[in-house]
PDB file of C-alpha atoms and ligand atoms in Angstrom:
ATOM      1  CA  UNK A 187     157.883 177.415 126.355  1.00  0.00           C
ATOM      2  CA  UNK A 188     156.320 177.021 123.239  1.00  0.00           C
ATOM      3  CA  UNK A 189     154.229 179.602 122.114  1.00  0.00           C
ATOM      4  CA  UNK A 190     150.676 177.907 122.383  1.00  0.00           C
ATOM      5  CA  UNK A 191     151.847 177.153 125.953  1.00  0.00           C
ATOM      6  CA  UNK A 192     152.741 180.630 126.754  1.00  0.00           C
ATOM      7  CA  UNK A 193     149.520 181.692 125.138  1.00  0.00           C
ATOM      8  CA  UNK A 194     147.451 178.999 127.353  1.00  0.00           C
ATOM      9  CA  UNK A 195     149.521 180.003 130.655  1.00  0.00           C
ATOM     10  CA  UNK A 196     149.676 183.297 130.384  1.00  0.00           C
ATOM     11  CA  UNK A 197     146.812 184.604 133.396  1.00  0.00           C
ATOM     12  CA  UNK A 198     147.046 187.818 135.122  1.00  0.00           C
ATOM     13  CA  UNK A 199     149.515 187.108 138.079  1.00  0.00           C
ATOM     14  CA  UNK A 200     149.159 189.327 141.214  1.00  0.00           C
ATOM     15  CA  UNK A 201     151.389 187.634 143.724  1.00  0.00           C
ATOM     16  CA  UNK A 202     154.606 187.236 143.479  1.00  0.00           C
ATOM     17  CA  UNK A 203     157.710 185.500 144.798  1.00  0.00           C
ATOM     18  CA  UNK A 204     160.609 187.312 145.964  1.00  0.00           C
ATOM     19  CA  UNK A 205     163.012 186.573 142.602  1.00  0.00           C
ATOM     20  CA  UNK A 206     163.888 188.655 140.878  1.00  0.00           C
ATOM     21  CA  UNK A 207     163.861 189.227 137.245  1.00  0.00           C
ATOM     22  CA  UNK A 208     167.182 188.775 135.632  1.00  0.00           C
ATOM     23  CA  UNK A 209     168.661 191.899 133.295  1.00  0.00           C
ATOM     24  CA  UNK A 210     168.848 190.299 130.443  1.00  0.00           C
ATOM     25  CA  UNK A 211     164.936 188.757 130.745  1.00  0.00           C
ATOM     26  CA  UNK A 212     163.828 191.988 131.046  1.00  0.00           C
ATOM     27  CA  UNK A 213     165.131 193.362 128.505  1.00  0.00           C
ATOM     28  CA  UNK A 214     163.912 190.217 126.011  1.00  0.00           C
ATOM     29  CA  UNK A 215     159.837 191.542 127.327  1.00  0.00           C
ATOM     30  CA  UNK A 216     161.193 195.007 126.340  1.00  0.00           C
ATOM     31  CA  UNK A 217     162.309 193.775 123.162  1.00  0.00           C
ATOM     32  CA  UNK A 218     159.029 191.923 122.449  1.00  0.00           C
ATOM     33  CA  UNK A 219     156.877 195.043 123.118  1.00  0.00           C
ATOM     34  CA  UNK A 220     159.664 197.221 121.003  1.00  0.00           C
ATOM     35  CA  UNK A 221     158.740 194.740 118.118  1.00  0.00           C
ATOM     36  CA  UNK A 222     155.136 194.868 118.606  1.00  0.00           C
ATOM     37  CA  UNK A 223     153.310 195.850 115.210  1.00  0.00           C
ATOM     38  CA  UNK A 224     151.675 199.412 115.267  1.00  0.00           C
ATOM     39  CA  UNK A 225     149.203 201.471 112.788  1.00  0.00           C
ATOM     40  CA  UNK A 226     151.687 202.707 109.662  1.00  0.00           C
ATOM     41  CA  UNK A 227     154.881 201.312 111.837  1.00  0.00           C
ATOM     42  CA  UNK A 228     154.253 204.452 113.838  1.00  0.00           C
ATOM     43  CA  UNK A 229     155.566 202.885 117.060  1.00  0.00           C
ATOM     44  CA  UNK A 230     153.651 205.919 119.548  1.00  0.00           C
ATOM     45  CA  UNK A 231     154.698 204.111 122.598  1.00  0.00           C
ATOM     46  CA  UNK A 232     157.681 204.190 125.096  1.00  0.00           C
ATOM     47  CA  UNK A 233     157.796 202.336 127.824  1.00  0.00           C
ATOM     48  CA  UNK A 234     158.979 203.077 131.411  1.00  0.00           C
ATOM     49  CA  UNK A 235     160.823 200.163 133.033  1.00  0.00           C
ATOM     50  CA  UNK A 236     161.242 200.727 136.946  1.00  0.00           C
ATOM     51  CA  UNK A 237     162.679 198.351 139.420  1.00  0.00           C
ATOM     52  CA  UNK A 238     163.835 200.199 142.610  1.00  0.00           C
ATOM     53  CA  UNK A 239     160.779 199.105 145.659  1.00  0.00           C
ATOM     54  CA  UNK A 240     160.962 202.544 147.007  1.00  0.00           C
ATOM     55  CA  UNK A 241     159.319 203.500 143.416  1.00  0.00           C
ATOM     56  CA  UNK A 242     156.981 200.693 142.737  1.00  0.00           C
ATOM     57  CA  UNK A 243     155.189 201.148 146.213  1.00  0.00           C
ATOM     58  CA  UNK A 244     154.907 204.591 145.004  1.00  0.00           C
ATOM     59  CA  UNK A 245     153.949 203.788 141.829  1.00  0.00           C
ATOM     60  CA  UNK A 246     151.381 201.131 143.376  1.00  0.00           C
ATOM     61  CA  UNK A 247     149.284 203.969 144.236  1.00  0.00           C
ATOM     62  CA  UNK A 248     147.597 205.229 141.236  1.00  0.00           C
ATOM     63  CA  UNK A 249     145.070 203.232 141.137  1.00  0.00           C
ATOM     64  CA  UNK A 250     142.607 201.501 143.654  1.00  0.00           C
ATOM     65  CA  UNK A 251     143.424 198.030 141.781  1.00  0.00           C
ATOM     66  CA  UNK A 252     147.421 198.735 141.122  1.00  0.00           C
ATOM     67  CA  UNK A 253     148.427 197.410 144.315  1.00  0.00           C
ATOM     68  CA  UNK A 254     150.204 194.598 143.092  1.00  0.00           C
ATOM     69  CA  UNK A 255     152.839 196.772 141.206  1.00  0.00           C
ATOM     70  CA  UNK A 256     154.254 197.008 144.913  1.00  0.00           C
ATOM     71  CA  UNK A 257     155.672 193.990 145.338  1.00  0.00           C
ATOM     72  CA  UNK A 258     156.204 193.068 141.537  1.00  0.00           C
ATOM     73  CA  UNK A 259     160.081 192.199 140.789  1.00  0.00           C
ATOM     74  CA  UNK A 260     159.635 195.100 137.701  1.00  0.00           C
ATOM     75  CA  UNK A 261     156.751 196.849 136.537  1.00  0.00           C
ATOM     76  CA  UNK A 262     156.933 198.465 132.928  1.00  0.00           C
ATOM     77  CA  UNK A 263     155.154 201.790 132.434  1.00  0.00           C
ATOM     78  CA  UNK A 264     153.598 202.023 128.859  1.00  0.00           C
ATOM     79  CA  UNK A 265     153.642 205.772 128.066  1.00  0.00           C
ATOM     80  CA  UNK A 266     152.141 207.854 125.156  1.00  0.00           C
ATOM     81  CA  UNK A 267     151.485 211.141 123.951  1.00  0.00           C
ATOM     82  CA  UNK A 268     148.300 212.594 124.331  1.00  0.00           C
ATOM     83  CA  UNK A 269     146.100 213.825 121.638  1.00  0.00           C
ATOM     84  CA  UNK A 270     142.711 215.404 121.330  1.00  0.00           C
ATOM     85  CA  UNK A 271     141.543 213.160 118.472  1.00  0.00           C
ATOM     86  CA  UNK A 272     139.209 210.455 119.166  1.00  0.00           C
ATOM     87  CA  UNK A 273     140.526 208.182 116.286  1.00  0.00           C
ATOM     88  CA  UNK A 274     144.443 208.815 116.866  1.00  0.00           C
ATOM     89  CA  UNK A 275     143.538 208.357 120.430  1.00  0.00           C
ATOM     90  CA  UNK A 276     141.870 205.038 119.572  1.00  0.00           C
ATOM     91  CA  UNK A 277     144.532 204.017 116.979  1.00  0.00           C
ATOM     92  CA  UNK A 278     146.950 204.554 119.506  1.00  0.00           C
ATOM     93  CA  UNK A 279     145.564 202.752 122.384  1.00  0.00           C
ATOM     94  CA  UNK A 280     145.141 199.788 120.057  1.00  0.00           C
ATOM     95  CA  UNK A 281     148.901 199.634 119.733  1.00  0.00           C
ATOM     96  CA  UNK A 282     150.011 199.627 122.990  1.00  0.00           C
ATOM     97  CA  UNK A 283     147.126 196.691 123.334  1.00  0.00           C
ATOM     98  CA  UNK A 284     148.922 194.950 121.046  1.00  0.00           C
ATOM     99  CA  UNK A 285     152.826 195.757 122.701  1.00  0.00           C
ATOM    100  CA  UNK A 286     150.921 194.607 126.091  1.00  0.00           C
ATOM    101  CA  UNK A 287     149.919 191.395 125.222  1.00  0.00           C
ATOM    102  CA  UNK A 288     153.554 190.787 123.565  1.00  0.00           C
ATOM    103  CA  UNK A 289     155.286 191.484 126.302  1.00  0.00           C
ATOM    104  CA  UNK A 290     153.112 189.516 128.292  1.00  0.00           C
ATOM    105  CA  UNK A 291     153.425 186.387 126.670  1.00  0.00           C
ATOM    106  CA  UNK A 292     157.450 187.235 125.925  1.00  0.00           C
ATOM    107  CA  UNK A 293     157.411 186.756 130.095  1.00  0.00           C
ATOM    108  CA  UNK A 294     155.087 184.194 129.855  1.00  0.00           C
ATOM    109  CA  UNK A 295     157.589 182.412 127.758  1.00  0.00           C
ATOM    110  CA  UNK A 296     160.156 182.599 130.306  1.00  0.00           C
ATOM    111  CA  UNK A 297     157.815 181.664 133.301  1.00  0.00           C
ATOM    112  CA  UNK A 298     157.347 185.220 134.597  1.00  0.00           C
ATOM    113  CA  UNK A 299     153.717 186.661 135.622  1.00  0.00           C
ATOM    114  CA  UNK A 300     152.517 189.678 134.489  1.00  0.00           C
ATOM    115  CA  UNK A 301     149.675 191.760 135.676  1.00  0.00           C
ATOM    116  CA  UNK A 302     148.044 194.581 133.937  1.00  0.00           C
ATOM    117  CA  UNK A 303     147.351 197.980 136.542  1.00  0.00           C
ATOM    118  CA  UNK A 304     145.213 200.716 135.006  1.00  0.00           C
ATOM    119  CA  UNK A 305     146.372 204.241 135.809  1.00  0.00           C
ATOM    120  CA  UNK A 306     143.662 206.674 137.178  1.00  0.00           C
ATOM    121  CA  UNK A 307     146.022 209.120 138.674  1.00  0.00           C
ATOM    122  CA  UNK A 308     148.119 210.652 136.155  1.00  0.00           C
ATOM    123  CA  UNK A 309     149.395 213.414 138.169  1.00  0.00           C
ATOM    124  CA  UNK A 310     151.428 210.951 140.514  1.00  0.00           C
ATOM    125  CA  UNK A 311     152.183 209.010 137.477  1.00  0.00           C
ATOM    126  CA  UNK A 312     154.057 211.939 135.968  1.00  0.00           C
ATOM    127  CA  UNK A 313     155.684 212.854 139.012  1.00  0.00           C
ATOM    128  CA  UNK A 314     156.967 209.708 139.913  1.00  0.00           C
ATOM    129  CA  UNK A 315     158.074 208.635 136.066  1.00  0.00           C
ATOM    130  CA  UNK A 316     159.401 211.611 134.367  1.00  0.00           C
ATOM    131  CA  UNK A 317     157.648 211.701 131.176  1.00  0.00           C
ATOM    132  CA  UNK A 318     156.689 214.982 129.826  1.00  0.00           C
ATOM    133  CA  UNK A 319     153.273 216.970 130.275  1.00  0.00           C
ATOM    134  CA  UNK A 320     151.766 215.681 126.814  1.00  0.00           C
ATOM    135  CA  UNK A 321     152.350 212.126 127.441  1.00  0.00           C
ATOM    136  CA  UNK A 322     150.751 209.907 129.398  1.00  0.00           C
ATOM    137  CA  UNK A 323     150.988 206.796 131.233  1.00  0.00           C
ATOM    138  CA  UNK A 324     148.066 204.338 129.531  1.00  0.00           C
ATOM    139  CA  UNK A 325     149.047 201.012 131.301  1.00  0.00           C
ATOM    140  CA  UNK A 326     151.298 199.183 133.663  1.00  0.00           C
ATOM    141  CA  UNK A 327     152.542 195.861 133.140  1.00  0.00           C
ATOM    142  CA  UNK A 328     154.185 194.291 136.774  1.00  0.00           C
ATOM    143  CA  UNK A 329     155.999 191.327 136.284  1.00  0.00           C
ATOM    144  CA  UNK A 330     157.344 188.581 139.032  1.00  0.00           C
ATOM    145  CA  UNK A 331     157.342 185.000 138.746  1.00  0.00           C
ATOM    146  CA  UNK A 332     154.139 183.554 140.433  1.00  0.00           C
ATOM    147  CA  UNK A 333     154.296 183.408 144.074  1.00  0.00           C
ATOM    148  CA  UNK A 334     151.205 180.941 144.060  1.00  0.00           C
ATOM    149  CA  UNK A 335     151.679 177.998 141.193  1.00  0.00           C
ATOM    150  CA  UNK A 336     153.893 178.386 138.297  1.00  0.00           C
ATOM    151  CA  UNK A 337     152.582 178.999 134.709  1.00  0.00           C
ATOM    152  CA  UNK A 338     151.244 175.980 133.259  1.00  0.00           C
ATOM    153  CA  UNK A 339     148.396 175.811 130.066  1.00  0.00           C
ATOM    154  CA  UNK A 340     145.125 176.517 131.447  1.00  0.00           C
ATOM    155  CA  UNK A 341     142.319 173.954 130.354  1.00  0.00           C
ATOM    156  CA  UNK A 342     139.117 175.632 130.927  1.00  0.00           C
ATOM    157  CA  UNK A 343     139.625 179.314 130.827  1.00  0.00           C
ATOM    158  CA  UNK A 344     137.836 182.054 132.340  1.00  0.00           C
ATOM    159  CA  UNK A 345     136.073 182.751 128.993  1.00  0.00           C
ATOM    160  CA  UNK A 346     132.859 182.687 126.745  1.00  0.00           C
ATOM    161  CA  UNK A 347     132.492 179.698 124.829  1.00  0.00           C
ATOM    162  CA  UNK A 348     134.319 179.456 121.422  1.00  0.00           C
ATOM    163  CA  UNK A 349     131.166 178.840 119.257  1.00  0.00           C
ATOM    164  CA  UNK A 350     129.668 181.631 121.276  1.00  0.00           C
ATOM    165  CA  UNK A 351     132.533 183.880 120.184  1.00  0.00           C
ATOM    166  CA  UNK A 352     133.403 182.711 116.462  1.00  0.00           C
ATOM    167  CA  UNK A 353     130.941 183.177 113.803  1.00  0.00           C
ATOM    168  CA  UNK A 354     131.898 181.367 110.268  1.00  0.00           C
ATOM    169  CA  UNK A 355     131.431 183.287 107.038  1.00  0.00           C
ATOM    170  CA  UNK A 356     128.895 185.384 108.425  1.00  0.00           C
ATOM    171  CA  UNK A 357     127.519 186.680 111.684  1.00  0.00           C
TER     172      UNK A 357
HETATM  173  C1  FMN B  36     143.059 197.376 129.698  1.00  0.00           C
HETATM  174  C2  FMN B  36     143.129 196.482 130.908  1.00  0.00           C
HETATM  175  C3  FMN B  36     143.213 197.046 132.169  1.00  0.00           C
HETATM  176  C4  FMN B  36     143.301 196.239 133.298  1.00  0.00           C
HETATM  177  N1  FMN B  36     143.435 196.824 134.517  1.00  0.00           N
HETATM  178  C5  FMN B  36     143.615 196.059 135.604  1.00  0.00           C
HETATM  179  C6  FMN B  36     143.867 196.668 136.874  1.00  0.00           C
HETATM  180  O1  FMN B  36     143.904 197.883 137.024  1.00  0.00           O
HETATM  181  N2  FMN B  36     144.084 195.858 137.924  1.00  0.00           N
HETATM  182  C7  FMN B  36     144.049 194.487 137.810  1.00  0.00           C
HETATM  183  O2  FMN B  36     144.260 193.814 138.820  1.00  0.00           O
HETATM  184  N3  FMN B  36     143.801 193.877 136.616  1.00  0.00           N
HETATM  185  C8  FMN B  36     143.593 194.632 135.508  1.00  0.00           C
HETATM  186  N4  FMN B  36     143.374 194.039 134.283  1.00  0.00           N
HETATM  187  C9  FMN B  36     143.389 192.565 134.170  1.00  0.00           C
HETATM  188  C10 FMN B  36     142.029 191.944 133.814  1.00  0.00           C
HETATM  189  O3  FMN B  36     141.161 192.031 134.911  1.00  0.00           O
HETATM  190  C11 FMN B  36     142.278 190.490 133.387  1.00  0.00           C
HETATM  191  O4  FMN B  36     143.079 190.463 132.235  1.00  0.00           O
HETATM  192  C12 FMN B  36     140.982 189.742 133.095  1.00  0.00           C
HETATM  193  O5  FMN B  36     140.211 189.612 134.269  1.00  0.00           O
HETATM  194  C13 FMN B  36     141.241 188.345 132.516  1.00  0.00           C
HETATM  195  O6  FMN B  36     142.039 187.598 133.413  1.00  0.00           O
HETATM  196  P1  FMN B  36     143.425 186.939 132.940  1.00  0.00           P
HETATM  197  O7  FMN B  36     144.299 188.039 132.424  1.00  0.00           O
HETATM  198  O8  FMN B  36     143.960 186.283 134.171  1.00  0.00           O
HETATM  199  O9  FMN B  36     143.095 185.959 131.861  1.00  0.00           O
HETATM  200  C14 FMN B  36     143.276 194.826 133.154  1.00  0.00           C
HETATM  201  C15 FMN B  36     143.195 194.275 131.871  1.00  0.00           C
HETATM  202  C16 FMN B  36     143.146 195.070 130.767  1.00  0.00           C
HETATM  203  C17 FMN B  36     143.094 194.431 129.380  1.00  0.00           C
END
């Protein structure tokens, strides 16, 4: 796809179909999000990439609006370490933002969904994942192609209008 197509298809896909994701697709996401800019090339962010069901119905389960990681092909776990400061906190979270959205167009590209799933319960996140006691799991990303329509450009997006959005030269 080119990349103003993936950018116009990508939507957050909740449904998927039963195929799954081949190896070497996942890995190219992976790759995107590995490449992802980051504050001073810092790169605070590993990522978690789990396939087995038995684990993604578990993982499904920590949070009320997660539910879709169940029956996702693959859902990638974006983990980071913890800190007490607001603005490395902030500075952090705006990286894996930015490794998010690339790997969601990188599947995008390839005609794979991808659904954010915000993570309330950490506890169960830790148990079921691995990662140690000062990281944290800030984000999953489940992937699966669409069970509903493939990904096509979107003409009239969910959005606020552009002039209402972009201001020229000045506020
Ligand atoms: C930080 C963040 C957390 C989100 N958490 C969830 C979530 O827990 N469950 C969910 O179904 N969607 C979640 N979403 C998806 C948004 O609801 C979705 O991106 C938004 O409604 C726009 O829809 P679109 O992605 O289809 O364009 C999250 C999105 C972001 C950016």
């Amino acid at each position: 796809m080119e990349t103003w197509d993936a950018i116009r298809a990508r939507r957050n896909v909740r449904q998927y179909s039963d195929g799954p994701i081949s190896p070497g697709d996942l890995d190219r996401i992976l790759e995107a999000g590995r490449r992802s800019p980051s504050s001073m090339n810092e790169q605070r962010w590993d990522f978690v990439v789990c396939t087995e069901r038995a684990l993604l119905q578990e993982l499904a389960k920590v949070w009320r609006s997660a539910g879709h990681v169940a029956t996702s092909a693959a859902t990638i776990a974006v983990i980071a370490q913890e800190t007490d400061d607001a603005t490395t906190r902030e500075s952090i979270e705006f990286d894996l933002g930015q490794a998010t959205v690339s790997m969601m167009l990188a599947a995008a590209d390839l005609g794979i969904g991808s659904g954010h799933a915000a993570v309330q319960d950490q506890d169960l996140a830790r148990r079921l994942l691995g990662h140690p006691d000062d990281h944290r799991c800030a984000l999953l990303i489940a992937l699966g192609y669409p069970a509903d329509r493939p990904l096509r450009p979107i003409e009239r997006p969910s959005r606020r209008p552009f002039d209402q959005v972009v201001h020229r030269d000045r506020w």
